[in-house]
Amino acid sequence: QKEVEQDPGPLSVPEGAIVSLNCTYSNSAFQYFMWYRQYSRKGPELLMYTYSSGNKEDGRFTAQVDKSSKYISLFIRDSQPSDSATYLCAMRNNQGGKLIFGQGTELSVKP
Amino acid sequence: DTGVSQDPRHKITKRGQNVTFRCDPISEHNRLYWYRQTLGQGPEFLTYFQNEAQLEKSRLLSDRFSAERPKGSFSTLEIQRTEQGDSAMYLCASEIRDLGVSGANVLTFGAGSRLTVL
């Protein structure tokens, strides 16, 4: 079993829809949780970053962490065609070091 | 310096040949990471350096793989006797490790070097 599990999709939604992306994990030592966005043939770019449990909002994006359930989510409101990309969850423990990534979810937002 | 730079962007080689990738991190970043990503998968950790010291290597990094960061600045990843299974995107990332809580730092990725082994 992988340390981080993410539904690979693909996920296709109409423009303006609310998108929910999720990851589960098994390592209770993970404290820092990130969402990266990756466009085709590009490197991942950081989208959201949260520490421990709770919510964080940035514009149309909201990240949620529920450490008791070992479950993290990314919500995208009013989705746009430019949001079409692969979304990767990633996490690490307090000591830093390597990030562990999920498989990535491919999202397509149709105009 | 606008980000992490990787070279070459795409390398096509024949099975059995050696290849080398170079990564230039953001100048003030003292940690440098290598990841491998295959189609439809998330990045998989290979190894990382703090300055010139290699602190961790994944079991994915077979004897045919070697990484160096000789002066604590740029890094190279060499693959000897390439196999078709080595075909992947090789990603480099860097971060500043400060004296605070290490996990709070953020990795910045380069655009990657795509390897195709024929």
Coordinates of N, CA, C and O in Angstrom, one line a residue, chain A residues 2 32 34 36 38 41-44 46 49 88 92-99 101-103, chain B residues 9 31 33 35 37 40-43 45 56 95 101-107 109-111 114:
Chain A
K2 N 0.5 2.2 -0.9 CA 1.3 3.4 -0.9 C 1.0 4.3 0.3 O -0.1 4.3 0.9
Y32 N 3.0 18.5 7.2 CA 2.9 19.6 6.2 C 2.3 19.0 5.0 O 2.7 18.0 4.5
M34 N 0.8 19.8 1.0 CA 0.8 20.7 -0.1 C 0.0 20.2 -1.3 O -0.2 19.0 -1.4
Y36 N 0.2 20.7 -5.4 CA 0.9 21.2 -6.5 C 0.0 21.0 -7.8 O -0.7 20.1 -7.9
Q38 N 0.3 20.7 -12.0 CA 1.3 20.4 -13.0 C 0.6 20.4 -14.4 O -0.3 19.6 -14.6
R41 N 3.8 18.4 -19.5 CA 5.3 18.6 -19.9 C 5.9 19.7 -19.1 O 6.9 20.3 -19.6
K42 N 5.4 20.0 -18.0 CA 6.0 21.1 -17.1 C 6.3 20.5 -15.7 O 5.8 19.4 -15.4
G43 N 7.1 21.2 -14.9 CA 7.3 20.8 -13.6 C 6.1 21.2 -12.7 O 5.4 22.1 -13.0
P44 N 6.0 20.5 -11.5 CA 4.9 20.9 -10.6 C 5.2 22.3 -10.0 O 6.3 22.7 -9.8
L46 N 3.8 24.9 -6.9 CA 3.0 25.0 -5.6 C 1.8 25.8 -5.7 O 1.8 26.9 -6.2
Y49 N -0.5 25.3 0.6 CA 0.4 24.7 1.6 C -0.3 24.9 3.0 O -0.6 26.0 3.3
L88 N -1.5 17.4 -7.8 CA -0.7 16.5 -7.0 C -0.8 16.9 -5.5 O -0.5 18.0 -5.2
R92 N 4.9 15.9 4.1 CA 6.1 15.6 4.7 C 6.0 15.7 6.2 O 5.0 16.3 6.7
N93 N 7.0 15.2 7.0 CA 6.9 15.3 8.4 C 7.6 16.5 8.9 O 8.1 17.3 8.1
N94 N 7.7 16.7 10.2 CA 8.3 17.8 10.9 C 9.8 18.0 10.6 O 10.3 19.1 10.6
Q95 N 10.5 16.9 10.3 CA 11.9 17.0 10.1 C 12.3 17.4 8.7 O 13.5 17.6 8.4
G96 N 11.3 17.6 7.9 CA 11.6 18.0 6.5 C 12.1 16.8 5.7 O 11.7 15.7 5.9
G97 N 13.0 17.1 4.8 CA 13.4 16.0 3.9 C 12.4 15.8 2.8 O 11.7 16.7 2.4
K98 N 12.3 14.6 2.3 CA 11.6 14.3 1.1 C 10.1 14.6 1.2 O 9.5 14.3 2.3
L99 N 9.5 15.1 0.1 CA 8.1 15.1 0.0 C 7.6 13.8 -0.6 O 8.2 13.3 -1.5
F101 N 4.5 12.2 -2.7 CA 3.4 12.6 -3.5 C 2.4 11.5 -3.7 O 2.7 10.3 -3.7
G102 N 1.2 12.0 -4.0 CA 0.1 11.1 -4.5 C 0.3 10.9 -6.0 O 1.2 11.5 -6.6
Q103 N -0.6 10.1 -6.6 CA -0.5 9.7 -8.0 C -0.8 10.9 -8.9 O -0.4 11.0 -10.0
Chain B
R9 N 16.4 19.4 -21.7 CA 14.9 19.3 -21.5 C 14.4 17.9 -22.0 O 13.5 17.4 -21.4
R31 N 19.3 23.1 -0.2 CA 18.8 21.7 -0.4 C 18.4 21.5 -1.9 O 17.7 22.3 -2.4
Y33 N 16.8 18.3 -4.5 CA 16.2 17.0 -4.6 C 16.1 16.6 -6.1 O 15.9 17.4 -7.0
Y35 N 13.7 13.8 -8.3 CA 12.6 12.9 -8.4 C 12.5 12.4 -9.8 O 13.0 12.9 -10.8
Q37 N 9.4 10.8 -12.5 CA 8.0 10.8 -12.7 C 7.7 10.1 -14.0 O 8.2 10.5 -15.1
G40 N 1.4 9.4 -15.8 CA 0.2 9.0 -15.0 C 0.5 8.8 -13.6 O -0.4 8.3 -12.8
Q41 N 1.8 9.0 -13.2 CA 2.1 8.8 -11.8 C 2.6 10.1 -11.2 O 3.0 11.0 -11.9
G42 N 2.6 10.2 -9.8 CA 3.2 11.3 -9.2 C 4.7 11.2 -9.1 O 5.3 10.1 -9.3
P43 N 5.4 12.3 -8.8 CA 6.9 12.2 -8.7 C 7.3 11.2 -7.6 O 6.7 11.2 -6.5
F45 N 10.5 10.0 -5.1 CA 11.8 10.5 -4.6 C 12.9 9.6 -5.0 O 12.8 8.4 -4.9
E56 N 20.1 11.4 1.7 CA 19.2 10.2 1.6 C 19.2 9.8 0.2 O 19.1 10.6 -0.8
E95 N 15.2 24.0 -2.2 CA 14.6 24.7 -1.1 C 15.7 25.2 -0.2 O 16.8 24.8 -0.2
V101 N 11.5 25.2 11.7 CA 11.0 23.9 11.5 C 11.2 23.5 10.1 O 10.7 24.1 9.1
S102 N 11.9 22.4 9.8 CA 12.3 22.0 8.5 C 11.2 21.8 7.6 O 11.2 22.1 6.4
G103 N 10.1 21.1 8.1 CA 9.1 20.7 7.2 C 8.3 21.9 6.6 O 7.5 21.7 5.7
A104 N 8.5 23.1 7.2 CA 7.7 24.2 6.8 C 8.3 24.8 5.5 O 7.6 25.7 4.9
N105 N 9.4 24.4 5.0 CA 10.0 24.9 3.8 C 9.2 24.4 2.6 O 8.5 23.4 2.7
V106 N 9.4 25.0 1.5 CA 8.7 24.7 0.2 C 9.6 24.3 -0.9 O 10.6 25.0 -1.1
L107 N 9.4 23.2 -1.6 CA 10.2 22.8 -2.7 C 9.7 23.5 -4.0 O 8.5 23.6 -4.2
F109 N 10.2 23.4 -8.0 CA 10.6 22.4 -9.0 C 11.0 23.1 -10.3 O 10.6 24.2 -10.7
G110 N 12.0 22.4 -11.0 CA 12.3 22.8 -12.4 C 11.3 22.2 -13.4 O 10.4 21.4 -13.0
A111 N 11.5 22.4 -14.6 CA 10.6 22.0 -15.7 C 10.8 20.5 -16.0 O 10.0 19.9 -16.7
R114 N 13.2 15.2 -19.7 CA 12.5 14.0 -20.2 C 13.5 13.0 -20.9 O 14.2 13.4 -21.8

